[in-house]
Amino acid sequence: MSNLSRWFQKVPQWLYWSLFPVLGGLAIVYAGNKTKTQSWIYTGLGFVAAAFILSNTSFSSIVWIGQIITAIALRKEFLAKTFHNPLSSSNESHLIQLIAKHRDKIDINNCSKHDLVYGLDLPIVYANEIEEMKREGYNFTSLEELSELIGIPESTLQRIAPLILFSFDINKEIHHSWRRLNVLSMDELVELGLNINAAKIIVLERQRRGGYKSFLDFKKRTKLPLHIYRHIL
């Protein structure tokens, strides 16, 4: 069993506190403070107030039961909000998606190497490759590019997919990445270091079937090995 599965089997201490009548709502207030969730704080205070107001009526037991049901319902979300361990050993996509709902996504094109290694738990070799391509002006646009260009395994990509996003900077894209393969002439491609045969294939394919829609579309249509043109992406 992975660390993630074991984590979601835990019963937080505050959940036991919620079993107490009247003041048990303070347990939900505590959970709200711990996770910085205002709605939980208000809910917990509401249960405490209702318990005091209705303490001598037949509705007091209904408030108490509602308090317990609410606490149990919040358990999994509380665990998702407070999970801070690496996700590398886990393949439970539904649990990772639950955690991702409560975390800020990491922008591959604007994050630091620290974010890649410690936020996404990527091996340093992949983080270094991503950093190098970003320094050269490349903008990643999809998980497929991380696989094709960096060599990140599919299993790793499936794990980090809910945790990441890809920003788009049109000003940067005009001058860098595969998109300029739609506008550069044959002579310009050669000046950038491509051999004449590769440059001819790129331009003729573009003229024959229109502009390339993505890096993967370019790769599929030209069938050129990555090492020939990687330096100009």
PDB file of C-alpha atoms in Angstrom:
ATOM      1  CA  MET A   1       0.000   0.000   0.000  1.00  0.00           C
ATOM      2  CA  SER A   2       1.376   3.438  -0.927  1.00  0.00           C
ATOM      3  CA  ASN A   3       1.900   6.303   1.496  1.00  0.00           C
ATOM      4  CA  LEU A   4      -0.994   8.102  -0.176  1.00  0.00           C
ATOM      5  CA  SER A   5      -3.437   5.244   0.441  1.00  0.00           C
ATOM      6  CA  ARG A   6      -2.329   4.956   4.057  1.00  0.00           C
ATOM      7  CA  TRP A   7      -2.764   8.705   4.510  1.00  0.00           C
ATOM      8  CA  PHE A   8      -6.383   8.614   3.350  1.00  0.00           C
ATOM      9  CA  GLN A   9      -7.156   5.807   5.778  1.00  0.00           C
ATOM     10  CA  LYS A  10      -6.254   8.024   8.726  1.00  0.00           C
ATOM     11  CA  VAL A  11      -8.862   9.351  11.122  1.00  0.00           C
ATOM     12  CA  PRO A  12      -7.832  12.873  12.245  1.00  0.00           C
ATOM     13  CA  GLN A  13      -7.918  13.484  15.993  1.00  0.00           C
ATOM     14  CA  TRP A  14     -10.383  16.342  15.613  1.00  0.00           C
ATOM     15  CA  LEU A  15     -12.943  13.924  14.171  1.00  0.00           C
ATOM     16  CA  TYR A  16     -13.165  12.194  17.559  1.00  0.00           C
ATOM     17  CA  TRP A  17     -13.680  15.567  19.243  1.00  0.00           C
ATOM     18  CA  SER A  18     -16.689  16.184  16.999  1.00  0.00           C
ATOM     19  CA  LEU A  19     -18.498  13.309  18.756  1.00  0.00           C
ATOM     20  CA  PHE A  20     -19.000  15.443  21.857  1.00  0.00           C
ATOM     21  CA  PRO A  21     -22.393  17.148  22.155  1.00  0.00           C
ATOM     22  CA  VAL A  22     -22.643  20.979  22.245  1.00  0.00           C
ATOM     23  CA  LEU A  23     -18.926  21.850  21.953  1.00  0.00           C
ATOM     24  CA  GLY A  24     -18.102  19.194  19.367  1.00  0.00           C
ATOM     25  CA  GLY A  25     -18.667  21.759  16.622  1.00  0.00           C
ATOM     26  CA  LEU A  26     -15.388  23.368  17.699  1.00  0.00           C
ATOM     27  CA  ALA A  27     -13.662  20.352  16.166  1.00  0.00           C
ATOM     28  CA  ILE A  28     -14.930  21.469  12.751  1.00  0.00           C
ATOM     29  CA  VAL A  29     -13.745  25.007  13.569  1.00  0.00           C
ATOM     30  CA  TYR A  30     -10.295  23.550  14.286  1.00  0.00           C
ATOM     31  CA  ALA A  31     -10.278  21.692  10.954  1.00  0.00           C
ATOM     32  CA  GLY A  32     -11.231  24.928   9.210  1.00  0.00           C
ATOM     33  CA  ASN A  33      -8.409  26.821  10.899  1.00  0.00           C
ATOM     34  CA  LYS A  34      -5.927  24.083  10.052  1.00  0.00           C
ATOM     35  CA  THR A  35      -6.845  24.139   6.368  1.00  0.00           C
ATOM     36  CA  LYS A  36      -7.680  27.871   6.162  1.00  0.00           C
ATOM     37  CA  THR A  37     -11.247  27.048   5.064  1.00  0.00           C
ATOM     38  CA  GLN A  38     -13.584  29.794   6.248  1.00  0.00           C
ATOM     39  CA  SER A  39     -16.775  27.919   5.399  1.00  0.00           C
ATOM     40  CA  TRP A  40     -15.802  25.110   7.780  1.00  0.00           C
ATOM     41  CA  ILE A  41     -15.157  27.604  10.564  1.00  0.00           C
ATOM     42  CA  TYR A  42     -18.597  29.159  10.100  1.00  0.00           C
ATOM     43  CA  THR A  43     -20.201  25.710   9.924  1.00  0.00           C
ATOM     44  CA  GLY A  44     -18.564  24.615  13.178  1.00  0.00           C
ATOM     45  CA  LEU A  45     -19.545  27.812  14.965  1.00  0.00           C
ATOM     46  CA  GLY A  46     -23.074  27.376  13.637  1.00  0.00           C
ATOM     47  CA  PHE A  47     -23.299  23.926  15.204  1.00  0.00           C
ATOM     48  CA  VAL A  48     -22.031  25.257  18.545  1.00  0.00           C
ATOM     49  CA  ALA A  49     -24.521  28.141  18.508  1.00  0.00           C
ATOM     50  CA  ALA A  50     -27.391  25.860  17.520  1.00  0.00           C
ATOM     51  CA  ALA A  51     -26.429  23.353  20.218  1.00  0.00           C
ATOM     52  CA  PHE A  52     -26.579  26.049  22.931  1.00  0.00           C
ATOM     53  CA  ILE A  53     -29.822  27.578  21.672  1.00  0.00           C
ATOM     54  CA  LEU A  54     -31.585  24.219  21.271  1.00  0.00           C
ATOM     55  CA  SER A  55     -29.958  22.457  24.227  1.00  0.00           C
ATOM     56  CA  ASN A  56     -33.240  22.034  26.131  1.00  0.00           C
ATOM     57  CA  THR A  57     -35.326  21.008  23.152  1.00  0.00           C
ATOM     58  CA  SER A  58     -35.884  17.818  21.207  1.00  0.00           C
ATOM     59  CA  PHE A  59     -33.869  19.323  18.321  1.00  0.00           C
ATOM     60  CA  SER A  60     -30.579  19.131  20.243  1.00  0.00           C
ATOM     61  CA  SER A  61     -30.004  15.513  19.211  1.00  0.00           C
ATOM     62  CA  ILE A  62     -30.621  16.425  15.548  1.00  0.00           C
ATOM     63  CA  VAL A  63     -27.948  19.135  15.781  1.00  0.00           C
ATOM     64  CA  TRP A  64     -25.550  16.682  17.389  1.00  0.00           C
ATOM     65  CA  ILE A  65     -26.119  14.020  14.703  1.00  0.00           C
ATOM     66  CA  GLY A  66     -25.762  16.637  11.961  1.00  0.00           C
ATOM     67  CA  GLN A  67     -22.487  17.763  13.524  1.00  0.00           C
ATOM     68  CA  ILE A  68     -21.084  14.219  13.451  1.00  0.00           C
ATOM     69  CA  ILE A  69     -22.249  13.543   9.883  1.00  0.00           C
ATOM     70  CA  THR A  70     -20.687  16.819   8.719  1.00  0.00           C
ATOM     71  CA  ALA A  71     -17.371  16.021  10.400  1.00  0.00           C
ATOM     72  CA  ILE A  72     -17.248  12.578   8.796  1.00  0.00           C
ATOM     73  CA  ALA A  73     -18.081  14.075   5.399  1.00  0.00           C
ATOM     74  CA  LEU A  74     -15.188  16.559   5.715  1.00  0.00           C
ATOM     75  CA  ARG A  75     -12.596  13.939   6.696  1.00  0.00           C
ATOM     76  CA  LYS A  76     -11.341  13.042   3.208  1.00  0.00           C
ATOM     77  CA  GLU A  77     -11.223  16.657   2.061  1.00  0.00           C
ATOM     78  CA  PHE A  78      -9.302  17.579   5.221  1.00  0.00           C
ATOM     79  CA  LEU A  79      -6.746  14.850   4.490  1.00  0.00           C
ATOM     80  CA  ALA A  80      -6.436  16.051   0.888  1.00  0.00           C
ATOM     81  CA  LYS A  81      -5.803  19.622   2.021  1.00  0.00           C
ATOM     82  CA  THR A  82      -3.134  18.580   4.545  1.00  0.00           C
ATOM     83  CA  PHE A  83      -1.188  16.041   2.455  1.00  0.00           C
ATOM     84  CA  HIS A  84       2.345  17.371   1.804  1.00  0.00           C
ATOM     85  CA  ASN A  85       4.359  14.240   1.036  1.00  0.00           C
ATOM     86  CA  PRO A  86       5.797  13.226  -2.377  1.00  0.00           C
ATOM     87  CA  LEU A  87       3.410  11.549  -4.804  1.00  0.00           C
ATOM     88  CA  SER A  88       5.989   9.554  -6.761  1.00  0.00           C
ATOM     89  CA  SER A  89       5.126   6.174  -5.276  1.00  0.00           C
ATOM     90  CA  SER A  90       1.410   6.555  -5.884  1.00  0.00           C
ATOM     91  CA  ASN A  91      -0.696   5.634  -8.896  1.00  0.00           C
ATOM     92  CA  GLU A  92      -4.103   6.309  -7.339  1.00  0.00           C
ATOM     93  CA  SER A  93      -5.249   8.923  -9.832  1.00  0.00           C
ATOM     94  CA  HIS A  94      -8.554   9.622  -8.050  1.00  0.00           C
ATOM     95  CA  LEU A  95      -6.713  10.484  -4.825  1.00  0.00           C
ATOM     96  CA  ILE A  96      -4.161  12.620  -6.642  1.00  0.00           C
ATOM     97  CA  GLN A  97      -6.989  14.520  -8.359  1.00  0.00           C
ATOM     98  CA  LEU A  98      -8.576  15.123  -4.968  1.00  0.00           C
ATOM     99  CA  ILE A  99      -5.306  16.559  -3.651  1.00  0.00           C
ATOM    100  CA  ALA A 100      -4.834  18.649  -6.810  1.00  0.00           C
ATOM    101  CA  LYS A 101      -8.207  20.350  -6.229  1.00  0.00           C
ATOM    102  CA  HIS A 102      -6.755  21.942  -3.106  1.00  0.00           C
ATOM    103  CA  ARG A 103      -3.316  22.895  -4.406  1.00  0.00           C
ATOM    104  CA  ASP A 104      -2.162  25.670  -6.693  1.00  0.00           C
ATOM    105  CA  LYS A 105      -1.229  24.132 -10.024  1.00  0.00           C
ATOM    106  CA  ILE A 106       2.404  24.372 -11.127  1.00  0.00           C
ATOM    107  CA  ASP A 107       2.931  26.219 -14.415  1.00  0.00           C
ATOM    108  CA  ILE A 108       5.562  24.236 -16.327  1.00  0.00           C
ATOM    109  CA  ASN A 109       6.599  27.272 -18.373  1.00  0.00           C
ATOM    110  CA  ASN A 110       7.014  29.654 -15.426  1.00  0.00           C
ATOM    111  CA  CYS A 111       7.926  27.479 -12.448  1.00  0.00           C
ATOM    112  CA  SER A 112      11.330  27.035 -10.827  1.00  0.00           C
ATOM    113  CA  LYS A 113      13.438  23.904 -10.735  1.00  0.00           C
ATOM    114  CA  HIS A 114      12.516  23.671  -7.048  1.00  0.00           C
ATOM    115  CA  ASP A 115       8.834  23.434  -8.044  1.00  0.00           C
ATOM    116  CA  LEU A 116       9.599  20.671 -10.521  1.00  0.00           C
ATOM    117  CA  VAL A 117      11.615  18.588  -8.070  1.00  0.00           C
ATOM    118  CA  TYR A 118       9.768  19.216  -4.806  1.00  0.00           C
ATOM    119  CA  GLY A 119       6.322  20.255  -6.029  1.00  0.00           C
ATOM    120  CA  LEU A 120       5.916  17.571  -8.698  1.00  0.00           C
ATOM    121  CA  ASP A 121       8.493  15.140  -7.311  1.00  0.00           C
ATOM    122  CA  LEU A 122      10.226  14.885 -10.709  1.00  0.00           C
ATOM    123  CA  PRO A 123      13.741  13.391 -10.854  1.00  0.00           C
ATOM    124  CA  ILE A 124      16.411  16.082 -11.153  1.00  0.00           C
ATOM    125  CA  VAL A 125      17.462  14.843 -14.596  1.00  0.00           C
ATOM    126  CA  TYR A 126      14.028  15.732 -16.027  1.00  0.00           C
ATOM    127  CA  ALA A 127      13.935  19.039 -14.162  1.00  0.00           C
ATOM    128  CA  ASN A 128      17.317  19.971 -15.649  1.00  0.00           C
ATOM    129  CA  GLU A 129      16.128  19.130 -19.170  1.00  0.00           C
ATOM    130  CA  ILE A 130      12.976  21.221 -18.772  1.00  0.00           C
ATOM    131  CA  GLU A 131      14.971  24.157 -17.396  1.00  0.00           C
ATOM    132  CA  GLU A 132      17.448  23.960 -20.275  1.00  0.00           C
ATOM    133  CA  MET A 133      14.731  24.044 -22.922  1.00  0.00           C
ATOM    134  CA  LYS A 134      12.971  26.954 -21.202  1.00  0.00           C
ATOM    135  CA  ARG A 135      16.235  28.908 -21.123  1.00  0.00           C
ATOM    136  CA  GLU A 136      16.454  28.383 -24.871  1.00  0.00           C
ATOM    137  CA  GLY A 137      12.984  29.909 -25.212  1.00  0.00           C
ATOM    138  CA  TYR A 138      10.839  26.815 -25.579  1.00  0.00           C
ATOM    139  CA  ASN A 139       7.229  26.941 -24.377  1.00  0.00           C
ATOM    140  CA  PHE A 140       5.711  23.573 -23.488  1.00  0.00           C
ATOM    141  CA  THR A 141       2.081  23.171 -24.470  1.00  0.00           C
ATOM    142  CA  SER A 142       1.160  19.581 -23.556  1.00  0.00           C
ATOM    143  CA  LEU A 143       2.043  16.441 -21.646  1.00  0.00           C
ATOM    144  CA  GLU A 144       2.951  14.822 -24.965  1.00  0.00           C
ATOM    145  CA  GLU A 145       5.765  17.335 -25.428  1.00  0.00           C
ATOM    146  CA  LEU A 146       7.166  16.497 -22.006  1.00  0.00           C
ATOM    147  CA  SER A 147       7.229  12.882 -23.138  1.00  0.00           C
ATOM    148  CA  GLU A 148       8.623  13.464 -26.627  1.00  0.00           C
ATOM    149  CA  LEU A 149      11.192  16.138 -25.808  1.00  0.00           C
ATOM    150  CA  ILE A 150      12.192  15.319 -22.237  1.00  0.00           C
ATOM    151  CA  GLY A 151      11.521  11.584 -22.119  1.00  0.00           C
ATOM    152  CA  ILE A 152       9.334  11.615 -19.004  1.00  0.00           C
ATOM    153  CA  PRO A 153       7.612   8.200 -18.684  1.00  0.00           C
ATOM    154  CA  GLU A 154       3.883   7.948 -19.322  1.00  0.00           C
ATOM    155  CA  SER A 155       3.229   6.708 -15.778  1.00  0.00           C
ATOM    156  CA  THR A 156       4.892   9.813 -14.338  1.00  0.00           C
ATOM    157  CA  LEU A 157       2.956  12.109 -16.665  1.00  0.00           C
ATOM    158  CA  GLN A 158      -0.350  10.534 -15.631  1.00  0.00           C
ATOM    159  CA  ARG A 159       0.559  11.184 -12.003  1.00  0.00           C
ATOM    160  CA  ILE A 160       1.458  14.857 -12.411  1.00  0.00           C
ATOM    161  CA  ALA A 161      -1.252  15.711 -14.976  1.00  0.00           C
ATOM    162  CA  PRO A 162      -3.779  17.060 -12.425  1.00  0.00           C
ATOM    163  CA  LEU A 163      -1.047  19.133 -10.752  1.00  0.00           C
ATOM    164  CA  ILE A 164       0.243  21.153 -13.714  1.00  0.00           C
ATOM    165  CA  LEU A 165      -0.758  23.689 -16.343  1.00  0.00           C
ATOM    166  CA  PHE A 166       0.876  25.217 -19.402  1.00  0.00           C
ATOM    167  CA  SER A 167       0.820  29.010 -19.741  1.00  0.00           C
ATOM    168  CA  PHE A 168       0.932  30.636 -23.158  1.00  0.00           C
ATOM    169  CA  ASP A 169       2.983  33.747 -23.975  1.00  0.00           C
ATOM    170  CA  ILE A 170       2.248  34.829 -27.533  1.00  0.00           C
ATOM    171  CA  ASN A 171       5.161  37.282 -27.574  1.00  0.00           C
ATOM    172  CA  LYS A 172       7.553  34.528 -26.607  1.00  0.00           C
ATOM    173  CA  GLU A 173       5.996  32.066 -29.030  1.00  0.00           C
ATOM    174  CA  ILE A 174       6.516  34.393 -31.995  1.00  0.00           C
ATOM    175  CA  HIS A 175      10.278  34.074 -31.667  1.00  0.00           C
ATOM    176  CA  HIS A 176      10.708  30.616 -30.156  1.00  0.00           C
ATOM    177  CA  SER A 177       9.440  27.036 -30.220  1.00  0.00           C
ATOM    178  CA  TRP A 178       8.021  24.934 -33.033  1.00  0.00           C
ATOM    179  CA  ARG A 179       5.599  27.713 -34.043  1.00  0.00           C
ATOM    180  CA  ARG A 180       8.274  29.600 -35.961  1.00  0.00           C
ATOM    181  CA  LEU A 181       8.652  26.550 -38.207  1.00  0.00           C
ATOM    182  CA  ASN A 182       5.434  27.855 -39.777  1.00  0.00           C
ATOM    183  CA  VAL A 183       7.038  31.137 -40.889  1.00  0.00           C
ATOM    184  CA  LEU A 184      10.779  30.634 -41.373  1.00  0.00           C
ATOM    185  CA  SER A 185      11.989  30.355 -44.952  1.00  0.00           C
ATOM    186  CA  MET A 186      14.332  27.639 -46.190  1.00  0.00           C
ATOM    187  CA  ASP A 187      17.306  30.019 -46.067  1.00  0.00           C
ATOM    188  CA  GLU A 188      16.438  31.124 -42.528  1.00  0.00           C
ATOM    189  CA  LEU A 189      16.216  27.511 -41.364  1.00  0.00           C
ATOM    190  CA  VAL A 190      19.646  26.796 -42.847  1.00  0.00           C
ATOM    191  CA  GLU A 191      21.068  29.894 -41.147  1.00  0.00           C
ATOM    192  CA  LEU A 192      19.801  28.512 -37.843  1.00  0.00           C
ATOM    193  CA  GLY A 193      21.855  25.356 -38.363  1.00  0.00           C
ATOM    194  CA  LEU A 194      19.500  22.978 -40.168  1.00  0.00           C
ATOM    195  CA  ASN A 195      20.905  21.018 -43.067  1.00  0.00           C
ATOM    196  CA  ILE A 196      19.445  21.920 -46.448  1.00  0.00           C
ATOM    197  CA  ASN A 197      17.553  18.634 -46.881  1.00  0.00           C
ATOM    198  CA  ALA A 198      15.751  19.003 -43.530  1.00  0.00           C
ATOM    199  CA  ALA A 199      14.921  22.644 -44.282  1.00  0.00           C
ATOM    200  CA  LYS A 200      13.498  21.629 -47.662  1.00  0.00           C
ATOM    201  CA  ILE A 201      11.288  18.937 -46.120  1.00  0.00           C
ATOM    202  CA  ILE A 202       9.923  21.395 -43.531  1.00  0.00           C
ATOM    203  CA  VAL A 203       9.080  24.114 -46.053  1.00  0.00           C
ATOM    204  CA  LEU A 204       7.689  21.830 -48.780  1.00  0.00           C
ATOM    205  CA  GLU A 205       5.461  19.953 -46.311  1.00  0.00           C
ATOM    206  CA  ARG A 206       4.191  23.289 -44.995  1.00  0.00           C
ATOM    207  CA  GLN A 207       3.422  24.522 -48.508  1.00  0.00           C
ATOM    208  CA  ARG A 208       1.754  21.252 -49.462  1.00  0.00           C
ATOM    209  CA  ARG A 209      -0.544  20.725 -46.456  1.00  0.00           C
ATOM    210  CA  GLY A 210      -0.579  24.038 -44.581  1.00  0.00           C
ATOM    211  CA  GLY A 211       0.922  25.206 -41.314  1.00  0.00           C
ATOM    212  CA  TYR A 212       1.823  22.833 -38.524  1.00  0.00           C
ATOM    213  CA  LYS A 213      -0.847  22.693 -35.816  1.00  0.00           C
ATOM    214  CA  SER A 214       1.436  21.512 -32.998  1.00  0.00           C
ATOM    215  CA  PHE A 215       4.894  20.175 -32.333  1.00  0.00           C
ATOM    216  CA  LEU A 216       3.545  16.632 -32.557  1.00  0.00           C
ATOM    217  CA  ASP A 217       1.844  17.447 -35.864  1.00  0.00           C
ATOM    218  CA  PHE A 218       5.174  18.774 -37.158  1.00  0.00           C
ATOM    219  CA  LYS A 219       7.030  15.680 -35.941  1.00  0.00           C
ATOM    220  CA  LYS A 220       4.504  13.293 -37.489  1.00  0.00           C
ATOM    221  CA  ARG A 221       4.337  15.060 -40.845  1.00  0.00           C
ATOM    222  CA  THR A 222       8.046  15.689 -41.432  1.00  0.00           C
ATOM    223  CA  LYS A 223       9.289  12.423 -39.828  1.00  0.00           C
ATOM    224  CA  LEU A 224      12.570  14.202 -39.061  1.00  0.00           C
ATOM    225  CA  PRO A 225      14.648  12.931 -36.112  1.00  0.00           C
ATOM    226  CA  LEU A 226      14.414  15.242 -33.086  1.00  0.00           C
ATOM    227  CA  HIS A 227      18.183  15.780 -32.828  1.00  0.00           C
ATOM    228  CA  ILE A 228      18.234  17.501 -36.227  1.00  0.00           C
ATOM    229  CA  TYR A 229      16.022  20.418 -35.209  1.00  0.00           C
ATOM    230  CA  ARG A 230      15.879  20.397 -31.394  1.00  0.00           C
ATOM    231  CA  HIS A 231      18.335  23.324 -31.152  1.00  0.00           C
ATOM    232  CA  ILE A 232      15.891  25.669 -32.913  1.00  0.00           C
ATOM    233  CA  LEU A 233      12.764  24.791 -30.900  1.00  0.00           C
TER     234      LEU A 233
END
